[in-house]
Coordinates of C-alpha atoms in Angstrom, one line a residue:
M6 CA -75.7 72.1 154.7
D7 CA -71.9 71.7 153.8
V8 CA -71.2 68.5 156.0
I9 CA -67.4 68.3 155.2
R10 CA -66.9 71.8 156.4
D11 CA -68.8 71.7 159.5
R12 CA -67.3 68.4 160.3
M13 CA -63.7 70.1 160.1
I14 CA -64.7 73.1 162.0
A15 CA -66.0 70.8 164.7
G16 CA -62.5 69.3 165.1
Q17 CA -61.6 66.8 162.5
S18 CA -58.3 65.3 163.3
S19 CA -57.9 62.5 160.9
I20 CA -55.3 63.2 158.3
L21 CA -57.5 61.6 155.8
G22 CA -60.5 63.8 156.8
V23 CA -58.4 67.0 156.2
Y24 CA -57.0 65.8 153.1
N25 CA -60.3 65.1 151.6
F26 CA -61.5 68.3 152.5
L27 CA -58.5 70.0 150.9
E28 CA -59.0 68.0 147.6
E29 CA -62.6 68.9 147.4
N30 CA -61.6 72.6 147.8
E31 CA -59.6 72.3 144.7
S32 CA -62.5 72.1 142.3
L33 CA -64.7 74.7 144.1
S34 CA -65.3 78.1 142.3
A35 CA -63.5 81.2 143.5
E36 CA -66.9 82.3 144.9
Q37 CA -67.5 78.9 146.7
L38 CA -63.9 79.0 148.0
A39 CA -64.1 82.6 149.4
A40 CA -67.5 81.5 151.1
R41 CA -65.8 78.7 152.8
G42 CA -63.1 80.7 153.8
R43 CA -65.4 83.2 155.6
H44 CA -67.1 80.5 157.4
L45 CA -63.8 79.0 158.6
M46 CA -62.4 82.7 159.5
R47 CA -65.6 83.2 161.7
A48 CA -65.0 80.0 163.6
Q49 CA -61.6 80.8 164.1
L50 CA -62.1 84.4 165.3
E51 CA -65.0 83.3 167.7
F52 CA -62.6 80.5 169.0
A53 CA -59.9 83.0 169.7
R54 CA -62.2 85.6 171.2
Q55 CA -63.4 82.8 173.8
E56 CA -60.2 80.8 174.6
S57 CA -57.3 83.3 174.1
P58 CA -56.7 86.2 176.4
Y59 CA -54.8 88.1 174.1
F60 CA -57.4 87.9 171.3
A61 CA -60.2 88.3 173.8
N62 CA -58.6 91.7 174.3
V63 CA -57.7 92.4 170.8
L64 CA -61.1 91.6 169.6
R65 CA -63.1 93.3 172.3
H66 CA -64.4 96.1 170.2
H67 CA -64.7 94.4 166.8
P68 CA -67.6 92.3 166.4
T69 CA -66.9 89.2 164.1
D70 CA -69.5 90.1 161.5
D71 CA -67.9 93.6 161.1
L72 CA -64.4 92.2 160.7
L73 CA -65.8 89.8 158.1
N74 CA -67.8 92.4 156.2
S75 CA -65.5 95.5 156.3
P76 CA -62.0 95.6 155.1
E77 CA -61.5 98.7 157.0
R78 CA -62.5 97.1 160.3
W79 CA -60.2 94.3 159.5
A80 CA -57.3 96.4 158.8
D81 CA -57.8 97.7 162.4
L82 CA -56.7 94.6 163.7
P83 CA -53.0 94.6 165.0
F84 CA -50.3 92.5 163.4
M85 CA -48.4 89.7 164.9
D86 CA -45.1 88.4 164.4
K87 CA -42.7 86.0 166.2
S88 CA -41.7 88.7 168.7
V89 CA -45.3 89.6 169.5
L90 CA -46.0 85.9 169.8
L91 CA -43.0 85.4 172.3
K92 CA -43.8 88.5 174.3
N93 CA -47.4 87.5 174.8
F94 CA -47.3 83.6 174.5
D95 CA -49.1 83.1 177.8
M96 CA -51.8 85.5 176.8
V97 CA -52.1 84.0 173.2
R98 CA -52.2 80.3 174.1
T99 CA -55.7 78.5 174.5
R100 CA -54.5 75.9 176.7
T101 CA -53.6 76.1 180.3
D102 CA -51.4 72.9 180.5
I103 CA -48.5 74.9 178.4
S104 CA -46.6 78.0 179.7
F105 CA -43.8 79.9 178.2
P106 CA -41.3 79.0 181.0
H107 CA -42.0 75.2 180.4
V108 CA -42.0 75.6 176.5
A109 CA -38.6 77.5 176.7
Q110 CA -37.2 75.1 179.3
Y111 CA -38.0 72.1 176.9
L112 CA -36.7 73.7 173.9
S113 CA -33.6 74.6 175.2
D114 CA -32.6 71.1 176.3
R115 CA -31.5 69.3 173.1
S116 CA -31.4 66.0 174.8
L117 CA -35.2 66.2 174.8
V118 CA -35.3 66.2 171.2
D119 CA -36.7 62.9 170.9
E120 CA -38.8 63.2 173.9
P121 CA -42.5 64.3 174.0
F122 CA -43.2 67.3 175.8
N123 CA -44.2 66.7 179.2
G124 CA -45.4 63.3 178.3
S125 CA -47.9 64.9 176.0
D126 CA -49.2 64.4 172.3
L127 CA -48.2 68.1 171.7
L128 CA -45.5 68.9 169.1
V129 CA -43.4 71.6 170.4
V130 CA -40.9 73.3 168.2
S131 CA -38.6 76.2 167.7
T132 CA -37.1 78.0 164.7
A133 CA -35.1 80.9 163.9
G134 CA -36.3 81.0 160.4
T135 CA -34.9 83.2 158.0
S136 CA -35.7 86.5 160.0
G137 CA -33.2 85.8 162.5
K138 CA -35.9 86.0 165.4
P139 CA -36.6 82.9 167.6
G140 CA -40.0 81.5 167.8
Y141 CA -41.7 78.7 169.7
F142 CA -44.7 77.0 168.4
V143 CA -46.9 74.3 169.6
Y144 CA -49.3 72.1 167.6
D145 CA -51.8 69.7 169.0
P146 CA -52.9 66.4 167.1
R147 CA -55.6 68.2 165.0
E148 CA -52.9 70.8 164.0
Q149 CA -50.4 68.3 163.3
A150 CA -53.0 66.5 161.0
H151 CA -53.3 69.8 159.0
I152 CA -49.7 70.0 158.4
R153 CA -49.6 66.3 157.2
A154 CA -52.3 66.6 155.0
Q155 CA -51.2 69.8 153.2
Y156 CA -47.9 68.3 152.6
F157 CA -49.7 65.0 151.1
R158 CA -51.5 67.4 148.9
F159 CA -48.5 68.6 147.6
M160 CA -46.7 65.2 147.4
R161 CA -50.0 64.2 145.2
A162 CA -49.1 66.8 142.7
I163 CA -45.4 65.8 142.8
L164 CA -46.4 62.1 141.8
A165 CA -48.3 63.4 139.2
G166 CA -45.4 65.0 137.5
I167 CA -42.9 62.4 137.9
K168 CA -42.8 58.7 137.3
P169 CA -40.9 56.6 139.9
Q170 CA -39.3 53.5 139.5
G171 CA -40.1 50.8 142.2
P172 CA -40.8 51.9 145.9
L173 CA -40.4 55.6 146.4
R174 CA -37.5 56.8 148.5
S175 CA -37.1 60.2 149.6
A176 CA -34.7 62.1 151.7
A177 CA -34.3 65.6 153.3
I178 CA -31.1 67.5 153.9
I179 CA -32.0 69.3 157.3
V180 CA -30.9 70.3 160.8
T181 CA -31.2 67.1 162.6
G182 CA -31.2 66.5 166.5
A183 CA -32.6 69.9 167.1
H184 CA -36.2 71.1 168.1
M185 CA -37.2 71.9 164.6
I186 CA -40.5 71.0 162.7
G187 CA -38.6 69.4 159.8
Y188 CA -36.9 67.0 162.0
K189 CA -39.8 66.2 164.3
M190 CA -42.4 65.7 161.8
Q191 CA -40.3 63.2 159.9
Q192 CA -38.1 61.4 162.6
H193 CA -40.3 58.3 162.9
L194 CA -40.8 57.5 159.1
P195 CA -39.7 54.1 157.9
P196 CA -35.7 54.4 157.2
E197 CA -36.2 52.1 154.2
F198 CA -38.1 54.7 152.5
F199 CA -37.1 57.9 154.0
R200 CA -33.8 59.2 155.2
M201 CA -32.6 62.5 157.1
I202 CA -29.2 63.7 155.9
P203 CA -27.5 66.1 158.5
V204 CA -25.7 69.2 157.6
L205 CA -23.8 68.8 161.1
R206 CA -22.4 65.8 162.5
E207 CA -20.9 65.7 165.8
G208 CA -20.4 69.3 165.8
R209 CA -18.6 69.3 162.7
A210 CA -20.0 70.7 159.2
V211 CA -20.7 67.9 157.0
T212 CA -18.8 68.3 153.6
V213 CA -20.6 68.1 150.2
E214 CA -18.6 65.2 149.4
E215 CA -20.2 63.1 152.5
T216 CA -23.6 64.4 151.4
A217 CA -22.9 63.2 147.9
A218 CA -21.7 59.7 148.8
E219 CA -24.9 59.5 151.2
L220 CA -27.3 60.3 148.5
A221 CA -25.6 58.0 145.9
D222 CA -25.9 55.1 148.8
F223 CA -29.6 55.7 149.4
N224 CA -30.4 56.9 145.9
P225 CA -33.6 58.8 146.9
Q226 CA -36.0 59.7 143.9
V227 CA -37.1 62.8 145.7
L228 CA -35.0 65.3 147.8
T229 CA -36.0 68.0 150.1
C230 CA -33.5 70.9 150.7
F231 CA -33.0 74.5 151.1
G232 CA -32.1 76.3 147.9
S233 CA -28.4 77.1 149.2
T234 CA -28.1 73.2 149.6
L235 CA -29.2 72.6 146.1
R236 CA -26.6 75.2 144.7
M237 CA -24.1 73.3 146.5
L238 CA -25.2 69.7 145.2
T239 CA -25.5 71.2 141.5
E240 CA -21.9 72.7 141.8
Y241 CA -20.8 69.4 143.0
K242 CA -22.5 67.3 140.0
E243 CA -21.1 70.1 137.5
A244 CA -17.5 69.3 138.8
N245 CA -18.2 65.5 139.1
P246 CA -20.1 64.2 136.1
D247 CA -20.0 60.6 137.2
F248 CA -22.0 61.4 140.5
S249 CA -24.2 58.4 140.2
W250 CA -27.5 59.9 142.1
R251 CA -30.4 60.3 139.6
P252 CA -33.1 62.2 141.3
L253 CA -36.7 62.5 139.7
A254 CA -37.8 65.6 141.9
L255 CA -36.0 68.2 143.8
I256 CA -38.0 70.2 146.5
N257 CA -36.9 73.5 147.2
T258 CA -38.0 74.4 150.6
G259 CA -37.3 77.8 152.9
A260 CA -36.2 80.4 150.4
T261 CA -36.8 81.4 146.8
L262 CA -34.8 79.5 144.4
E263 CA -32.5 81.5 142.5
R264 CA -33.2 81.2 138.6
D265 CA -29.7 80.4 138.0
V266 CA -29.5 77.6 140.5
Q267 CA -32.7 76.2 139.0
R268 CA -31.5 76.3 135.3
R269 CA -28.0 74.8 136.3
A270 CA -29.7 72.0 138.3
L271 CA -32.0 70.9 135.6
A272 CA -29.0 70.9 133.2
A273 CA -26.7 68.9 135.8
F274 CA -29.4 66.3 136.9
E275 CA -30.9 65.3 133.6
G276 CA -34.6 64.6 133.7
V277 CA -35.2 66.0 137.1
R278 CA -38.3 68.3 137.9
I279 CA -37.8 71.1 140.6
F280 CA -40.7 71.9 142.9
D281 CA -41.1 74.6 145.4
L282 CA -42.7 74.2 148.9
Y283 CA -43.3 77.5 150.5
G284 CA -44.2 77.7 154.3
S285 CA -42.9 78.5 157.7
T286 CA -43.1 76.8 161.1
D287 CA -45.1 79.7 162.2
T288 CA -48.0 79.4 159.7
G289 CA -47.8 76.1 158.1
Y290 CA -47.7 75.6 154.3
I291 CA -48.6 78.4 152.4
G292 CA -47.7 77.6 148.7
W293 CA -46.7 74.6 146.6
T294 CA -45.9 73.8 142.9
C295 CA -48.2 71.6 141.0
E296 CA -47.4 69.1 138.2
Q297 CA -48.0 72.1 135.7
G298 CA -45.3 74.2 137.4
S299 CA -47.6 76.9 139.0
M300 CA -47.2 77.7 142.8
H301 CA -50.8 77.4 144.3
L302 CA -51.8 79.1 147.5
N303 CA -53.3 77.4 150.4
T304 CA -56.3 79.8 150.5
D305 CA -58.5 77.1 152.0
C306 CA -56.4 77.0 154.9
M307 CA -55.6 80.5 155.6
R308 CA -56.4 84.1 154.5
I309 CA -53.5 85.9 152.9
E310 CA -53.2 89.6 152.6
I311 CA -50.8 91.3 150.3
L312 CA -50.0 94.7 151.7
D313 CA -48.3 97.8 150.5
E314 CA -45.7 99.7 152.6
D315 CA -48.7 101.7 154.1
N316 CA -50.6 98.4 155.1
R317 CA -53.1 98.7 152.4
P318 CA -54.1 96.0 150.1
V319 CA -52.2 96.0 146.6
A320 CA -53.8 96.1 143.5
D321 CA -54.0 92.7 141.3
G322 CA -50.9 91.5 140.2
E323 CA -48.6 94.0 142.5
F324 CA -46.0 93.1 144.9
G325 CA -46.6 93.4 148.7
S326 CA -45.8 92.1 152.1
I327 CA -47.4 88.9 153.1
V328 CA -49.8 88.7 156.0
I329 CA -51.4 85.5 157.1
S330 CA -54.4 84.4 159.3
T331 CA -55.0 80.7 159.5
Y332 CA -58.0 78.8 160.0
W333 CA -56.8 75.9 161.8
H334 CA -54.1 77.1 164.5
R335 CA -56.1 76.7 167.8
T336 CA -53.2 76.1 170.3
L337 CA -51.6 79.4 169.4
P338 CA -54.0 81.4 167.1
I339 CA -52.4 83.1 164.3
I340 CA -54.2 86.3 163.1
R341 CA -52.7 88.9 160.8
Y342 CA -49.1 87.7 161.1
R343 CA -46.4 89.3 159.1
L344 CA -43.8 86.9 157.4
G345 CA -41.5 89.7 156.0
D346 CA -41.6 88.0 152.4
L347 CA -42.8 89.6 149.6
M348 CA -45.2 88.1 146.8
S349 CA -47.7 89.1 143.9
V350 CA -50.6 87.0 143.1
S351 CA -51.5 86.2 139.5
T352 CA -55.0 86.8 138.2
D353 CA -54.6 83.9 135.7
G354 CA -55.5 80.3 136.5
C355 CA -53.6 77.3 136.1
A356 CA -53.8 74.4 133.5
C357 CA -53.9 71.8 136.2
G358 CA -57.7 73.0 136.8
R359 CA -57.2 73.7 140.6
S360 CA -59.1 76.8 141.7
L361 CA -56.5 77.9 144.3
P362 CA -54.9 81.2 143.5
V363 CA -51.6 81.0 141.6
V364 CA -48.5 83.1 142.8
K365 CA -47.0 85.3 140.2
E366 CA -43.8 85.8 141.8
L367 CA -42.3 85.2 145.2
L368 CA -39.6 87.2 146.5
G369 CA -38.2 85.5 149.7
R370 CA -35.0 86.1 151.5
E371 CA -31.6 86.7 150.0
N372 CA -29.1 83.9 149.4
T373 CA -28.0 82.4 152.4
L374 CA -25.2 80.0 151.0
L375 CA -21.7 81.1 152.2
Y376 CA -18.5 79.9 150.9
R377 CA -14.9 78.9 152.3
R378 CA -11.4 78.2 150.8
A379 CA -10.7 74.8 149.8
E380 CA -8.0 72.9 148.0
T381 CA -10.2 72.7 145.0
G382 CA -10.6 76.7 144.9
V383 CA -14.1 77.8 146.6
A384 CA -16.3 75.2 148.5
P385 CA -20.0 76.1 149.7
V386 CA -21.2 76.2 153.3
P387 CA -25.0 76.0 153.6
Q388 CA -26.9 78.2 156.2
G389 CA -28.1 75.1 158.3
V390 CA -24.6 74.4 159.5
F391 CA -24.8 77.6 161.6
M392 CA -28.4 77.4 162.6
E393 CA -27.6 74.3 164.3
M394 CA -24.1 75.0 165.4
F395 CA -25.3 78.1 167.3
E396 CA -27.9 75.9 169.1
T397 CA -25.2 74.1 170.7
I398 CA -23.1 77.0 172.0
S399 CA -24.2 77.8 175.6
G400 CA -25.0 81.6 176.2
V401 CA -26.3 82.5 172.8
R402 CA -29.7 84.3 172.5
R403 CA -29.6 85.7 169.2
F404 CA -26.8 85.9 166.2
R405 CA -26.0 87.3 163.0
L406 CA -23.1 86.0 160.8
V407 CA -22.2 88.0 157.9
Q408 CA -19.7 87.0 155.4
E409 CA -18.1 90.1 153.8
T410 CA -15.5 88.6 151.8
L411 CA -14.2 84.8 151.3
D412 CA -11.7 85.6 154.1
R413 CA -13.7 88.1 156.4
V414 CA -16.5 87.1 158.5
T415 CA -18.3 89.1 161.4
V416 CA -20.4 87.7 164.0
S417 CA -22.6 89.6 166.1
V418 CA -24.0 87.7 169.5
V419 CA -26.6 88.8 171.7
P420 CA -25.8 87.0 174.9
L421 CA -28.2 85.4 177.6
P422 CA -28.3 87.2 180.7
D423 CA -26.7 84.5 182.6
S424 CA -23.9 83.8 180.0
A425 CA -20.5 82.7 181.3
P426 CA -17.4 84.6 180.6
G427 CA -15.7 83.9 177.1
L428 CA -18.6 83.7 174.9
A429 CA -17.0 85.5 172.1
E430 CA -14.0 83.1 172.4
R431 CA -16.4 80.0 172.3
V432 CA -18.0 81.2 169.2
A433 CA -14.9 82.2 167.2
E434 CA -13.5 78.6 168.2
R435 CA -16.7 76.9 166.6
V436 CA -17.0 79.2 163.7
T437 CA -13.4 79.8 162.4
P438 CA -12.6 76.3 161.3
V439 CA -15.7 76.3 159.3
F440 CA -14.2 78.8 156.7
G441 CA -10.7 77.2 156.8
E442 CA -7.1 78.3 157.4
G443 CA -6.7 82.1 156.9
A444 CA -10.1 83.2 157.6
S445 CA -10.6 86.0 159.8
V446 CA -13.7 85.8 162.2
D447 CA -14.6 88.7 164.2
V448 CA -16.9 88.1 167.1
R449 CA -18.7 91.0 168.7
I450 CA -20.9 90.7 171.9
V451 CA -24.0 93.3 171.2
D452 CA -27.1 94.2 173.3
A453 CA -29.2 93.9 170.3
L454 CA -29.2 93.2 166.6
V455 CA -29.8 96.1 164.4
P456 CA -31.6 95.6 161.0
P457 CA -29.6 96.7 157.8
A458 CA -30.9 99.3 155.7
S459 CA -32.9 96.7 153.6
G460 CA -35.1 95.8 156.8
K461 CA -34.2 92.2 156.5
L462 CA -32.4 91.1 159.3
L463 CA -31.0 87.7 158.1
P464 CA -29.1 85.3 160.7
V465 CA -26.8 84.3 158.0
E466 CA -25.7 86.7 155.0
R467 CA -23.2 86.8 152.2
L468 CA -22.3 89.9 151.0
F469 CA -19.9 89.1 147.8
D470 CA -20.2 87.5 144.5
P471 CA -18.5 83.9 144.7
A472 CA -18.3 83.7 140.9
A473 CA -15.9 86.6 141.0
E474 CA -13.7 84.9 143.8
R475 CA -13.5 82.0 141.9
A476 CA -12.2 84.0 138.8
G477 CA -9.7 85.6 141.1
L478 CA -8.4 82.2 142.2
R479 CA -7.6 81.0 138.7

């Protein structure tokens, strides 16, 4: 009898218990890991069938054994994404004490960011993600334990690859004061060991100079940020060699890190190591970089499918679209959930000895770092500035901001049904100052956002090469 496995399925909510389970999985053979995954997937399917009206309907003609034993039957299950989840929220949920209206009301009120949802122990968060589609997610204490345990597994790998001097201090450059999981999961950490550095302060975009000053003051050995923010800090360090902050580890999260940014960051911050933490609010952590530099997949927490354009599994090592079914989401079960990213999985192992699969290459979303004119030439503006800004503009349901040139920006806004008049003017008043004097910001009120030819509907996108703009300004 696999005691650890059955204890976890029975509802192990201890972070340490989940962590020990994850640590044990790393030494299992591929066959043992697959068998454990089948056991966990069976439990998840049976739970969803019994507790979720949505999945009771989806699974009614699909016996669990058929799904687990037949790839063809598994492929018959419909896909999920944020839109499907929101549309069917009250049918997907497995708890009657939460409902879409109550969740939406809570998440629309920024004054409740630091307050529990209806006085409960549930973690209720929102995200627009890189797809631009809104998402509402709810995690009970057991699910929160899984998120934290997965993160601690990643941190163990980081600590095996660096040598901190003194107490470990870490920081994260994230959207603060918002109903986002990055803030909610870290808001109560000890301030002497952890600091959240905002991208927006009092409605104003925080400058790279201000961010650099805060990093120099706190001097964290480990920093978590988006790739666009890492580019911004790297460019600052290149222009200011005396910048005193000396990180040991940089954690890139949220998007694929461009190779040029990685190369320049390693050169700018001498002795630093760069790690990737790949995941989403929707599905939890998916992959993470170990001390040997390989990205491992959390296949002991989820079933990962890599599918081609016809929704068929790709050949070993080939690129495909990522579809995830998690073993541990119970409040809102996640089964065959499309992320919209592309990935290929290596057939090789890793020198670290972990049995978890290794990513060959991950193709995330396009670069979302924008730029504006400044006295020094061209200054960066990270995506997070706008993700938080649009949460504070009343009447906005969805948005898409495209910087076509250094001085020309187009913003498409889908209004809420009860939006007050003057929405375009309110948006323009907030966005225009970010890009500086001389910038043209065209705000368009639209009924819906139309995906571009690429199919990737990013909320924030840049269409020009900033290097060419710099050259033109010299």
